[in-house]
Short mmCIF file of C-alpha atoms in Angstrom, two decimals:
data_model
loop_
_atom_site.label_atom_id
_atom_site.label_comp_id
_atom_site.label_asym_id
_atom_site.label_seq_id
_atom_site.Cartn_x
_atom_site.Cartn_y
_atom_site.Cartn_z
CA MET A 102 -0.05 0.05 -0.04
CA PRO A 103 1.83 3.10 -1.24
CA ARG A 104 2.14 6.23 0.83
CA PHE A 105 1.22 9.65 -0.41
CA LEU A 106 2.35 13.19 0.62
CA SER A 107 -0.42 15.72 0.18
CA MET A 108 1.12 19.15 0.17
CA VAL A 109 -1.48 21.77 1.03
CA ARG A 110 -0.79 24.91 -1.03
CA ILE A 111 -2.33 28.15 0.16
CA ASP A 112 -2.24 31.85 -0.99
CA GLU A 113 -0.60 33.51 1.98
CA ASN A 114 -1.58 37.00 0.75
CA GLU A 115 -5.11 36.00 0.74
CA MET A 116 -4.86 34.13 4.12
CA ALA A 117 -3.36 37.27 5.80
CA GLY A 118 -6.13 38.63 8.09
CA ALA A 119 -8.63 36.04 6.79
CA ASP A 120 -10.88 35.05 9.73
CA PHE A 121 -11.50 31.46 10.43
CA PRO A 122 -15.18 30.72 10.56
CA GLU A 123 -16.23 29.22 13.87
CA GLU A 124 -17.33 25.84 12.48
CA PHE A 125 -14.15 25.47 10.39
CA ASP A 126 -12.04 24.08 13.28
CA GLN A 127 -14.87 21.65 14.17
CA ARG A 128 -15.30 20.46 10.65
CA MET A 129 -11.64 19.96 10.06
CA GLY A 130 -11.27 18.24 13.38
CA ALA A 131 -14.08 15.84 12.45
CA LEU A 132 -12.45 15.08 9.10
CA LEU A 133 -8.94 14.49 10.55
CA GLU A 134 -10.55 12.20 13.10
CA GLU A 135 -12.30 10.36 10.29
CA ILE A 136 -9.02 9.95 8.24
CA THR A 137 -7.14 8.71 11.26
CA LYS A 138 -9.90 6.31 12.21
CA ALA A 139 -9.83 4.90 8.64
CA GLY A 140 -6.27 3.92 9.42
CA VAL A 141 -5.03 6.23 6.60
CA MET A 142 -3.41 9.18 8.23
CA LEU A 143 0.21 8.68 9.24
CA ASP A 144 1.35 12.18 10.11
CA THR A 145 0.03 15.73 9.46
CA ALA A 146 0.91 19.19 10.42
CA GLY A 147 0.56 22.88 9.47
CA LEU A 148 3.54 24.99 8.69
CA MET A 149 4.57 28.38 10.13
CA PRO A 150 4.13 31.29 7.57
CA THR A 151 6.93 31.91 5.14
CA SER A 152 7.76 35.19 6.99
CA GLU A 153 9.66 32.81 9.27
CA ALA A 154 11.19 30.65 6.51
CA THR A 155 14.56 30.65 4.91
CA ARG A 156 15.45 29.21 1.52
CA VAL A 157 18.87 27.68 1.17
CA THR A 158 19.80 27.44 -2.47
CA TRP A 159 22.63 25.65 -4.35
CA SER A 160 23.30 27.09 -7.75
CA GLY A 161 26.21 27.62 -9.95
CA GLY A 162 28.27 26.00 -7.20
CA ARG A 163 27.45 28.53 -4.57
CA VAL A 164 25.06 28.54 -1.59
CA SER A 165 22.72 31.47 -1.05
CA TYR A 166 20.12 32.19 1.59
CA THR A 167 16.82 33.92 1.14
CA ASP A 168 14.62 34.94 4.11
CA GLY A 169 10.91 34.87 3.79
CA PRO A 170 8.15 36.06 3.37
CA PHE A 171 7.91 34.72 -0.13
CA THR A 172 5.13 37.05 -1.22
CA GLU A 173 6.11 36.81 -4.93
CA THR A 174 5.03 33.12 -4.83
CA LYS A 175 1.34 32.92 -5.17
CA GLU A 176 1.02 29.61 -3.56
CA VAL A 177 3.14 28.24 -0.76
CA VAL A 178 3.04 25.02 1.08
CA GLY A 179 1.09 25.66 4.27
CA GLY A 180 0.84 22.16 5.54
CA TYR A 181 1.13 18.46 4.64
CA ALA A 182 -0.50 15.12 5.31
CA MET A 183 1.21 11.75 4.91
CA MET A 184 -1.36 9.02 4.13
CA GLN A 185 -1.24 5.32 3.31
CA CYS A 186 -3.76 4.45 0.65
CA LYS A 187 -4.48 1.59 -1.71
CA ASP A 188 -3.94 3.81 -4.68
CA MET A 189 -3.79 7.36 -6.00
CA ALA A 190 -7.57 7.52 -6.45
CA GLU A 191 -8.09 6.93 -2.74
CA ALA A 192 -5.55 9.50 -1.76
CA VAL A 193 -7.19 11.98 -4.18
CA GLU A 194 -10.60 11.28 -2.68
CA TRP A 195 -9.30 12.14 0.89
CA ALA A 196 -7.67 15.26 -0.49
CA ARG A 197 -11.01 16.23 -2.06
CA ARG A 198 -12.74 15.89 1.32
CA PHE A 199 -9.96 17.93 2.92
CA VAL A 200 -10.25 20.88 0.50
CA GLU A 201 -14.02 20.80 0.82
CA VAL A 202 -13.93 21.59 4.49
CA HIS A 203 -12.41 25.02 3.71
CA PRO A 204 -14.72 28.14 3.33
CA ALA A 205 -15.78 28.77 -0.33
CA GLU A 206 -13.96 31.94 -0.71
CA TRP A 207 -10.55 30.56 0.00
CA SER A 208 -8.42 28.88 -2.65
CA VAL A 209 -6.65 25.77 -1.35
CA THR A 210 -4.79 23.20 -3.57
CA CYS A 211 -3.63 19.76 -2.35
CA GLU A 212 -0.77 18.45 -4.45
CA VAL A 213 -0.89 14.69 -3.91
CA ARG A 214 2.38 12.91 -4.69
CA GLU A 215 3.21 9.19 -4.17
CA ILE A 216 6.18 8.66 -1.90
CA GLN A 217 8.82 6.50 -3.62
CA ALA A 218 8.89 2.97 -2.14
CA GLY A 219 12.02 1.47 -0.62
CA MET B 249 -22.78 20.85 -18.38
CA ALA B 250 -21.43 18.31 -20.87
CA VAL B 251 -19.72 15.39 -19.24
CA THR B 252 -16.55 14.65 -21.03
CA ALA B 253 -15.03 11.21 -21.47
CA ALA B 254 -12.21 12.22 -19.10
CA GLY B 255 -14.77 13.58 -16.58
CA ALA B 256 -16.68 10.38 -16.73
CA GLN B 257 -13.51 8.36 -16.17
CA GLN B 258 -12.63 10.62 -13.29
CA THR B 259 -16.05 10.02 -11.81
CA VAL B 260 -15.62 6.20 -12.13
CA GLU B 261 -12.52 6.38 -10.27
CA THR B 262 -14.04 8.56 -7.62
CA VAL B 263 -16.91 6.00 -7.32
CA GLU B 264 -14.50 3.26 -6.82
CA ALA B 265 -12.26 5.15 -4.32
CA VAL B 266 -15.32 6.34 -2.35
CA PHE B 267 -16.67 2.82 -2.32
CA ARG B 268 -13.34 1.28 -1.11
CA ILE B 269 -13.13 3.85 1.67
CA GLU B 270 -16.75 3.34 2.81
CA SER B 271 -17.51 -0.23 1.95
CA ALA B 272 -16.69 -1.66 5.48
CA ARG B 273 -18.92 0.89 7.06
CA ILE B 274 -21.81 0.36 4.52
CA ILE B 275 -21.62 -3.41 4.91
CA ALA B 276 -21.68 -2.92 8.77
CA GLY B 277 -24.58 -0.44 8.58
CA VAL B 278 -26.57 -2.72 6.31
CA THR B 279 -25.85 -5.80 8.39
CA ARG B 280 -27.49 -4.09 11.36
CA VAL B 281 -30.67 -3.99 9.21
CA VAL B 282 -30.56 -7.31 7.60
CA ARG B 283 -28.59 -9.24 10.12
CA ASP B 284 -26.70 -11.22 7.47
CA VAL B 285 -23.21 -10.29 6.31
CA GLN B 286 -23.78 -12.12 3.03
CA ILE B 287 -26.87 -10.22 1.96
CA ALA B 288 -25.29 -6.98 3.33
CA GLU B 289 -22.29 -7.38 1.05
CA GLU B 290 -24.60 -7.93 -2.00
CA ILE B 291 -26.57 -4.87 -1.12
CA ALA B 292 -23.42 -2.77 -0.70
CA GLN B 293 -22.44 -3.90 -4.18
CA ASP B 294 -25.84 -2.89 -5.45
CA ALA B 295 -25.23 0.62 -4.04
CA LEU B 296 -22.01 0.81 -5.84
CA VAL B 297 -23.60 -0.20 -9.21
CA ALA B 298 -26.26 2.47 -8.52
CA ALA B 299 -23.48 5.08 -7.91
CA LEU B 300 -21.58 3.93 -11.15
CA GLU B 301 -24.91 4.31 -13.08
CA GLN B 302 -25.98 7.70 -11.63
CA TRP B 303 -22.99 9.75 -10.66
CA PRO B 304 -21.49 10.10 -14.11
CA GLU B 305 -24.80 11.70 -15.15
CA SER B 306 -25.68 13.66 -12.05
CA GLY B 307 -22.15 14.37 -10.76
CA VAL B 308 -20.57 13.16 -7.57
CA PRO B 309 -22.86 14.04 -4.59
CA ASP B 310 -21.60 16.39 -1.87
CA ARG B 311 -21.35 13.60 0.58
CA PRO B 312 -20.75 10.52 -1.53
CA GLY B 313 -20.28 8.25 1.58
CA ALA B 314 -23.64 9.26 3.02
CA TRP B 315 -25.29 8.71 -0.43
CA LEU B 316 -23.95 5.26 -0.66
CA MET B 317 -24.90 4.49 2.87
CA ALA B 318 -28.48 5.95 2.54
CA THR B 319 -28.94 4.03 -0.86
CA ALA B 320 -27.81 0.75 0.68
CA LYS B 321 -29.93 1.10 3.81
CA HIS B 322 -33.06 1.80 1.95
CA ARG B 323 -32.50 -1.20 -0.24
CA ALA B 324 -31.84 -3.26 2.87
CA ILE B 325 -35.02 -2.01 4.53
CA ASP B 326 -36.96 -2.76 1.25
CA LEU B 327 -35.53 -6.21 1.09
CA VAL B 328 -36.31 -6.90 4.82
CA ARG B 329 -39.89 -5.72 4.17
CA ARG B 330 -40.34 -7.85 1.08
CA LYS B 331 -38.92 -10.94 2.58
CA GLU B 332 -40.13 -10.69 6.13
CA THR B 333 -43.34 -12.57 6.81
CA TYR B 334 -43.43 -12.30 10.60
CA ALA B 335 -45.40 -9.54 11.88
CA ARG B 336 -43.14 -9.08 14.84
CA LYS B 337 -40.19 -8.56 12.64
CA LEU B 338 -42.16 -6.21 10.52
CA ALA B 339 -42.89 -4.01 13.56
CA GLU B 340 -39.19 -4.10 14.45
CA VAL B 341 -38.16 -2.99 11.05
CA GLY B 342 -40.94 -0.42 11.03
CA ARG B 343 -39.36 1.05 14.17
CA ALA B 344 -35.87 0.65 12.62
CA LEU B 345 -37.18 2.72 9.57
CA GLU B 346 -38.56 5.36 11.83
CA ASP B 347 -35.15 5.45 13.45
CA ALA B 348 -33.37 5.31 10.24
CA PRO B 349 -31.88 8.62 8.91
CA PRO B 350 -33.61 10.24 5.97
CA PRO B 351 -31.77 9.82 2.73
CA ALA B 352 -28.53 11.83 2.24
CA GLU B 353 -28.53 12.43 6.01
CA PRO B 354 -25.50 10.42 7.38
CA SER B 355 -25.85 8.39 10.61
CA GLY B 356 -23.91 9.90 13.47
CA PRO B 357 -20.29 8.98 13.48
CA ASP B 358 -20.81 7.06 16.61
CA ASP B 359 -23.48 4.89 15.14
CA ILE B 360 -21.26 4.08 12.13
CA ASP B 361 -18.32 3.17 14.47
CA ASP B 362 -20.54 0.96 16.54
CA ASP B 363 -21.65 -0.84 13.44
CA LEU B 364 -18.02 -1.19 12.26
CA LEU B 365 -17.08 -2.64 15.64
CA ARG B 366 -19.92 -5.21 15.50
CA LEU B 367 -18.82 -6.21 12.00
CA ILE B 368 -15.20 -6.68 13.25
CA PHE B 369 -16.33 -8.86 16.17
CA THR B 370 -18.58 -10.87 13.88
CA ALA B 371 -15.90 -11.47 11.14
CA CYS B 372 -13.45 -12.66 13.84
CA HIS B 373 -16.05 -14.77 15.67
CA PRO B 374 -14.56 -17.92 17.32
CA VAL B 375 -17.24 -20.16 15.63
CA LEU B 376 -15.17 -19.68 12.50
CA SER B 377 -11.94 -21.40 11.68
CA THR B 378 -8.75 -19.21 11.82
CA ASP B 379 -8.50 -19.19 8.00
CA ALA B 380 -12.10 -18.23 7.58
CA ARG B 381 -11.85 -15.42 10.06
CA ILE B 382 -8.68 -14.04 8.19
CA ALA B 383 -10.28 -14.34 4.80
CA LEU B 384 -13.52 -12.63 5.96
CA THR B 385 -11.86 -9.94 7.83
CA LEU B 386 -9.61 -9.08 4.78
CA ARG B 387 -12.61 -9.16 2.57
CA LEU B 388 -15.15 -7.21 4.57
CA LEU B 389 -12.89 -4.77 6.57
CA GLY B 390 -9.72 -4.75 4.51
CA GLY B 391 -11.54 -4.24 1.21
CA LEU B 392 -9.50 -6.82 -0.53
CA THR B 393 -10.96 -8.80 -3.44
CA THR B 394 -11.06 -12.62 -3.11
CA ASP B 395 -8.25 -12.70 -5.83
CA GLU B 396 -6.03 -10.45 -3.80
CA ILE B 397 -6.57 -12.58 -0.68
CA ALA B 398 -5.81 -15.78 -2.67
CA ARG B 399 -2.65 -14.26 -4.01
CA ALA B 400 -1.49 -13.05 -0.66
CA PHE B 401 -1.98 -16.40 0.96
CA LEU B 402 -0.69 -18.43 -2.11
CA ALA B 403 -4.04 -20.19 -2.37
CA ALA B 404 -6.19 -20.93 -5.30
CA GLU B 405 -8.93 -18.17 -5.80
CA PRO B 406 -11.83 -20.66 -5.89
CA THR B 407 -10.69 -22.05 -2.56
CA VAL B 408 -10.63 -18.66 -0.92
CA ALA B 409 -14.08 -17.73 -2.46
CA GLN B 410 -15.42 -20.91 -1.15
CA ARG B 411 -13.97 -20.22 2.32
CA ILE B 412 -15.51 -16.83 2.42
CA VAL B 413 -19.04 -18.09 1.35
CA ARG B 414 -18.78 -20.91 3.89
CA ALA B 415 -17.75 -18.42 6.62
CA LYS B 416 -20.70 -16.18 5.94
CA ARG B 417 -23.03 -19.14 6.01
CA GLY B 418 -21.38 -20.42 9.12
CA LEU B 419 -22.20 -17.23 10.92
CA ALA B 420 -25.79 -17.28 9.81
CA ARG B 421 -26.08 -20.91 10.81
CA ALA B 422 -24.61 -20.49 14.17
CA GLY B 423 -26.99 -17.55 14.70
CA VAL B 424 -24.06 -15.28 15.67
CA ALA B 425 -25.53 -11.97 17.03
CA PHE B 426 -24.42 -8.78 15.27
CA GLU B 427 -23.14 -7.15 18.46
CA VAL B 428 -20.08 -5.90 20.25
CA PRO B 429 -19.38 -8.26 23.26
CA TYR B 430 -19.41 -6.65 26.60
CA GLY B 431 -18.88 -8.73 29.86
CA ALA B 432 -17.45 -12.03 30.51
CA ASP B 433 -16.53 -13.12 26.97
CA ARG B 434 -15.31 -9.78 25.81
CA ALA B 435 -11.70 -10.46 26.65
CA GLU B 436 -11.72 -13.73 24.64
CA ARG B 437 -13.58 -12.16 21.72
CA LEU B 438 -11.07 -9.26 21.65
CA GLY B 439 -8.24 -11.77 21.67
CA SER B 440 -9.66 -13.34 18.75
CA VAL B 441 -9.86 -10.07 16.77
CA LEU B 442 -6.35 -9.12 17.64
CA GLU B 443 -5.08 -12.65 16.78
CA VAL B 444 -6.57 -12.34 13.31
CA VAL B 445 -4.76 -9.02 12.63
CA TYR B 446 -1.65 -10.27 14.06
CA LEU B 447 -1.67 -13.49 11.91
CA ILE B 448 -2.35 -11.37 8.76
CA PHE B 449 0.56 -9.24 9.56
CA ASN B 450 2.79 -12.22 10.36
CA GLU B 451 1.97 -13.93 7.07
CA GLY B 452 3.30 -10.88 5.35
CA TYR B 453 6.29 -10.33 7.71
CA ALA B 454 7.63 -13.95 7.76
CA ALA B 455 6.08 -15.57 4.80
CA THR B 456 5.61 -19.19 5.87
CA ALA B 457 5.98 -20.57 2.35
CA GLY B 458 6.92 -19.51 -1.21
CA ASP B 459 9.82 -17.59 -2.73
CA ASP B 460 9.31 -14.07 -1.11
CA LEU B 461 10.51 -13.64 2.39
CA VAL B 462 8.20 -10.66 2.95
CA ARG B 463 4.94 -9.62 1.38
CA PRO B 464 4.66 -6.04 2.55
CA ALA B 465 1.28 -5.48 1.17
CA LEU B 466 -0.22 -7.92 3.69
CA CYS B 467 1.70 -6.17 6.50
CA GLU B 468 0.12 -2.91 5.44
CA ASP B 469 -3.35 -4.34 5.32
CA ALA B 470 -2.80 -5.57 8.87
CA LEU B 471 -1.48 -2.23 10.00
CA ARG B 472 -4.34 -0.38 8.52
CA LEU B 473 -6.76 -2.66 10.34
CA VAL B 474 -4.90 -2.24 13.68
CA ARG B 475 -4.99 1.47 13.21
CA VAL B 476 -8.65 1.39 12.61
CA LEU B 477 -9.11 -0.65 15.92
CA GLN B 478 -7.23 1.94 17.76
CA GLY B 479 -9.71 4.49 16.62
CA LEU B 480 -12.62 2.28 17.49
CA MET B 481 -11.34 0.90 20.83
CA PRO B 482 -9.09 3.61 22.36
CA ALA B 483 -9.58 2.35 25.90
CA GLU B 484 -8.24 -1.20 25.11
CA PRO B 485 -4.61 -1.39 26.10
CA GLU B 486 -3.87 -4.54 24.10
CA VAL B 487 -5.12 -2.87 21.04
CA HIS B 488 -2.51 -0.14 21.32
CA GLY B 489 -0.06 -2.93 22.22
CA LEU B 490 -0.73 -4.76 19.10
CA ALA B 491 -0.51 -1.52 17.15
CA ALA B 492 2.83 -0.68 18.72
CA LEU B 493 4.16 -4.03 17.98
CA LEU B 494 3.10 -3.92 14.25
CA GLU B 495 4.41 -0.40 13.74
CA PHE B 496 7.90 -1.41 15.15
CA GLN B 497 8.05 -4.61 13.13
CA ALA B 498 6.87 -2.73 9.95
CA SER B 499 9.58 -0.12 10.53
CA ARG B 500 12.24 -2.81 9.84
CA ILE B 501 10.75 -4.33 6.80
CA ARG B 502 13.03 -2.53 4.38
CA ALA B 503 16.11 -3.67 6.17
CA ARG B 504 15.13 -7.33 6.40
CA THR B 505 15.97 -8.34 2.82
CA ALA B 506 19.04 -7.79 0.75
CA PRO B 507 18.56 -6.39 -2.87
CA GLY B 508 18.51 -10.00 -4.09
CA GLY B 509 15.71 -10.87 -1.72
CA GLU B 510 17.67 -12.92 0.69
CA PRO B 511 16.96 -12.41 4.41
CA VAL B 512 19.22 -10.16 6.47
CA LEU B 513 19.46 -11.01 10.17
CA LEU B 514 18.62 -8.32 12.82
CA ALA B 515 22.36 -8.19 13.78
CA ASP B 516 23.43 -7.39 10.13
CA GLN B 517 20.56 -5.04 9.27
CA ASN B 518 21.47 -1.53 8.24
CA ARG B 519 19.56 0.35 10.85
CA THR B 520 19.56 3.66 8.95
CA ARG B 521 17.07 1.83 6.62
CA TRP B 522 14.64 1.45 9.64
CA ASN B 523 11.74 3.74 9.11
CA GLY B 524 11.79 6.58 11.73
CA LEU B 525 8.14 7.57 11.26
CA LEU B 526 6.86 3.99 11.85
CA MET B 527 9.15 3.70 15.03
CA ARG B 528 7.85 7.06 16.33
CA ARG B 529 4.31 5.76 15.75
CA GLY B 530 5.35 2.56 17.63
CA VAL B 531 6.57 4.59 20.56
CA GLU B 532 3.36 6.66 20.56
CA ALA B 533 1.18 3.61 20.55
CA LEU B 534 3.25 2.03 23.38
CA HIS B 535 2.57 5.15 25.38
CA ARG B 536 -1.11 4.70 24.80
CA VAL B 537 -1.05 1.31 26.43
CA GLY B 538 -0.92 3.07 29.77
CA GLY B 539 0.55 1.95 33.09
CA GLY B 540 -1.52 -1.24 33.77
CA PRO B 541 0.18 -4.67 33.70
CA TYR B 542 1.22 -5.25 30.09
CA GLY B 543 -0.65 -7.87 28.09
CA PRO B 544 1.26 -10.18 25.59
CA TYR B 545 1.19 -7.76 22.67
CA ALA B 546 2.30 -4.74 24.65
CA LEU B 547 5.14 -6.86 26.08
CA GLN B 548 6.14 -7.92 22.62
CA ALA B 549 5.97 -4.21 21.55
CA ALA B 550 8.23 -3.26 24.49
CA ILE B 551 10.83 -5.81 23.26
CA ALA B 552 10.62 -4.41 19.76
CA ALA B 553 11.04 -0.91 21.28
CA CYS B 554 14.37 -2.05 22.90
CA HIS B 555 15.64 -3.05 19.50
CA ALA B 556 14.43 0.31 17.94
CA ARG B 557 16.29 2.17 20.67
CA ALA B 558 19.61 0.60 19.83
CA ALA B 559 21.32 2.65 17.07
CA ARG B 560 23.69 -0.30 16.67
CA TYR B 561 23.21 -4.00 17.28
CA GLU B 562 26.01 -3.84 19.84
CA ASP B 563 23.96 -1.33 21.87
CA THR B 564 21.02 -3.69 22.27
CA ASP B 565 19.87 -3.89 25.98
CA TRP B 566 19.65 -7.70 25.99
CA ALA B 567 19.11 -7.90 29.77
CA THR B 568 15.94 -5.94 29.51
CA ILE B 569 14.78 -7.94 26.59
CA ALA B 570 15.43 -11.22 28.52
CA ALA B 571 13.49 -9.86 31.49
CA LEU B 572 10.58 -8.87 29.14
CA TYR B 573 10.67 -12.32 27.61
CA ALA B 574 10.53 -13.80 31.23
CA GLN B 575 7.39 -11.70 31.86
CA LEU B 576 5.87 -12.77 28.61
CA ALA B 577 6.50 -16.37 29.52
CA ARG B 578 4.47 -15.77 32.72
CA VAL B 579 1.55 -14.17 30.80
CA VAL B 580 1.50 -16.59 27.84
CA PRO B 581 3.78 -19.61 28.54
CA SER B 582 4.96 -21.03 25.21
CA PRO B 583 7.95 -22.93 23.89
CA VAL B 584 8.48 -20.17 21.26
CA VAL B 585 8.58 -17.48 23.93
CA GLU B 586 11.09 -19.73 25.80
CA LEU B 587 13.26 -20.05 22.58
CA ASN B 588 13.29 -16.24 22.27
CA ARG B 589 14.14 -15.85 25.93
CA ALA B 590 17.09 -18.19 25.34
CA VAL B 591 18.40 -16.09 22.58
CA ALA B 592 18.14 -12.86 24.70
CA LEU B 593 19.80 -14.66 27.64
CA SER B 594 22.64 -15.98 25.44
CA MET B 595 23.26 -12.33 24.33
CA ALA B 596 23.11 -11.01 27.93
CA ASP B 597 24.96 -13.78 29.67
CA GLY B 598 26.82 -15.73 27.00
CA PRO B 599 25.90 -18.73 24.80
CA GLU B 600 25.99 -21.37 27.57
CA ALA B 601 23.04 -19.68 29.36
CA GLY B 602 21.05 -19.80 26.26
CA LEU B 603 22.12 -23.33 25.32
CA ALA B 604 20.86 -24.78 28.63
CA LEU B 605 17.46 -23.28 27.97
CA VAL B 606 17.28 -24.45 24.37
CA ASP B 607 18.40 -27.96 25.28
CA ALA B 608 15.45 -28.12 27.63
CA LEU B 609 13.23 -27.38 24.70
CA THR B 610 14.50 -30.03 22.26
CA GLY B 611 12.00 -32.62 23.32
CA GLU B 612 9.09 -30.15 23.03
CA PRO B 613 6.40 -31.66 20.78
CA ALA B 614 5.12 -28.22 19.80
CA LEU B 615 8.58 -27.30 18.25
CA LYS B 616 8.97 -30.66 16.49
CA ASP B 617 8.71 -28.97 13.03
CA TYR B 618 9.82 -25.40 14.03
CA HIS B 619 13.03 -24.69 12.08
CA LEU B 620 14.05 -21.82 14.43
CA LEU B 621 14.83 -24.33 17.17
CA PRO B 622 17.72 -26.12 15.42
CA SER B 623 18.62 -22.71 13.80
CA VAL B 624 19.04 -21.04 17.22
CA ARG B 625 20.79 -24.04 18.62
CA GLY B 626 23.10 -24.15 15.72
CA ASP B 627 23.84 -20.46 16.25
CA LEU B 628 24.70 -21.05 19.92
CA LEU B 629 26.84 -24.09 19.16
CA ALA B 630 28.76 -22.10 16.53
CA ARG B 631 29.39 -19.29 19.14
CA LEU B 632 30.83 -21.95 21.48
CA GLY B 633 33.14 -23.14 18.73
CA ARG B 634 31.37 -26.52 18.35
CA HIS B 635 31.22 -26.25 14.55
CA GLU B 636 30.50 -29.83 13.61
CA GLU B 637 27.37 -29.96 15.76
CA ALA B 638 26.35 -26.48 14.67
CA ALA B 639 26.57 -27.51 11.01
CA ALA B 640 24.34 -30.52 11.67
CA GLU B 641 21.84 -28.27 13.35
CA PHE B 642 21.73 -25.72 10.49
CA ALA B 643 21.28 -28.61 7.91
CA ARG B 644 18.39 -29.96 10.06
CA ALA B 645 16.86 -26.46 10.21
CA ALA B 646 17.21 -26.06 6.43
CA GLY B 647 15.30 -29.36 5.93
CA MET B 648 12.41 -27.93 7.96
CA ALA B 649 12.27 -24.37 6.61
CA ARG B 650 9.30 -23.97 4.11
CA ASN B 651 10.43 -20.56 2.81
CA THR B 652 13.02 -20.91 -0.01
CA ARG B 653 14.92 -17.85 1.06
CA GLU B 654 15.35 -18.93 4.61
CA ARG B 655 16.45 -22.51 3.56
CA ASP B 656 19.17 -21.03 1.38
CA LEU B 657 20.41 -18.94 4.32
CA LEU B 658 20.43 -21.99 6.62
CA LEU B 659 22.30 -24.19 4.00
CA ASP B 660 24.82 -21.34 3.70
CA ARG B 661 25.33 -21.25 7.50
CA ALA B 662 25.78 -25.06 7.60
CA ALA B 663 28.47 -24.82 4.90
CA ARG B 664 30.27 -22.01 6.82
CA ALA B 665 30.05 -23.91 10.14
CA ARG B 666 31.62 -27.04 8.50
CA ALA B 667 34.42 -24.80 7.36
CA GLY B 668 34.74 -23.59 11.00
CA ARG B 669 33.66 -20.01 10.10
CA PRO B 670 30.90 -18.06 11.91
#
């Protein structure tokens, strides 16, 4: 049964100052409990905003550092979920349920990638 | 909105994925209405067919799981109504119908969990043979096809199909109640559930026959099952004990076979290949066991944790492991546990200490065909420099091993012992 990494991409500019509807936490909590109870969720967490991030780049044989925020990037990874599913279709179905929990006016993208075996 | 071919294909994939995710819960929910797992499974399949017919046209509903459940339950209630001739039953179903949620309204998560638990206890019921329990659990709860189960256990597909049909009939014939046991027989019934999951894992982890030493897919099916059990029975220490044990065992799978598929002994495994996430999950599950006296699975998990804590084989805390095996021997006395205790003792106090214990086991009828007994004895003799005797033991063990890979390893050790090499 392969493992999948779902990278949750959000628009930080849009999220800045967005208020979280009251039932959002509750719905998200219920969904995470359901994914866990299905024996699917291995690990999940949200990430601190890119204003606290640093990029370490290797290019042309030199290392350079860039501190966040990365406002020029429309979408940044805001969290991840590692799931163990029978196949990609099952992982995508859980990702669909995950994005649907969010308010309609937000844009959230789950990039679902299979983790290399071995 | 025109439905494109690609869109239709996407919908079919969604239907299938939703069904796989929900099928155990749907079968469980329907079984509560029709009281027969065989009919429940057929009705669940009907609901899947209905979704495959309707969703490509109408689009995937907002809550696809609830849609499938409602569709299946309505069919179940219709069926009971049509088939039921006893007025008393009719009254019961009428009540059930009044209590049933309206279409597209899901049952509460707790109801669904209860049904799922009932299904688990039913599929693992002691009236069934072990093989039947395993096949039924993988089919109804693991969502495996009969063909997948047959391949996993190197059995013929018709044999497994027969086994599953007979198991369902056996449950109906024995009048097994669709319920979660509470009270006197709960411990025994829970033991039966955990044993089924453990056996599924073990068949994948130490394949008893065939050419592959490990069939990870089966381990993963068992892991998923035990993780589901943790969600359903968070207050049962042994559920967490089994989960911890399987997470630890699974964390080592990658390191247990060499690129050519030959087995790698614990001492020789590259520990950087152990999976850290699974080890952490093992530690977490062991914490959830709590402080009470450890049951057999929690004790085995504690032993596995000792191995996980050792960054190098030389760092293994064998004294603690030997003490844990002694505790295990008190809880579930068995020659296999004694054999493992002998190995741990030999590592803690030297090969003589282990050999004394192993020699006491050689007449044990339960170990008559157990290849690990001569294999361990050979190992201890080799460490004592008694190479001729060691070679004979390894050869004997090779003759008993049913797994090709293990047999090759033992023949190789026999040859090395004859040459006086470790």
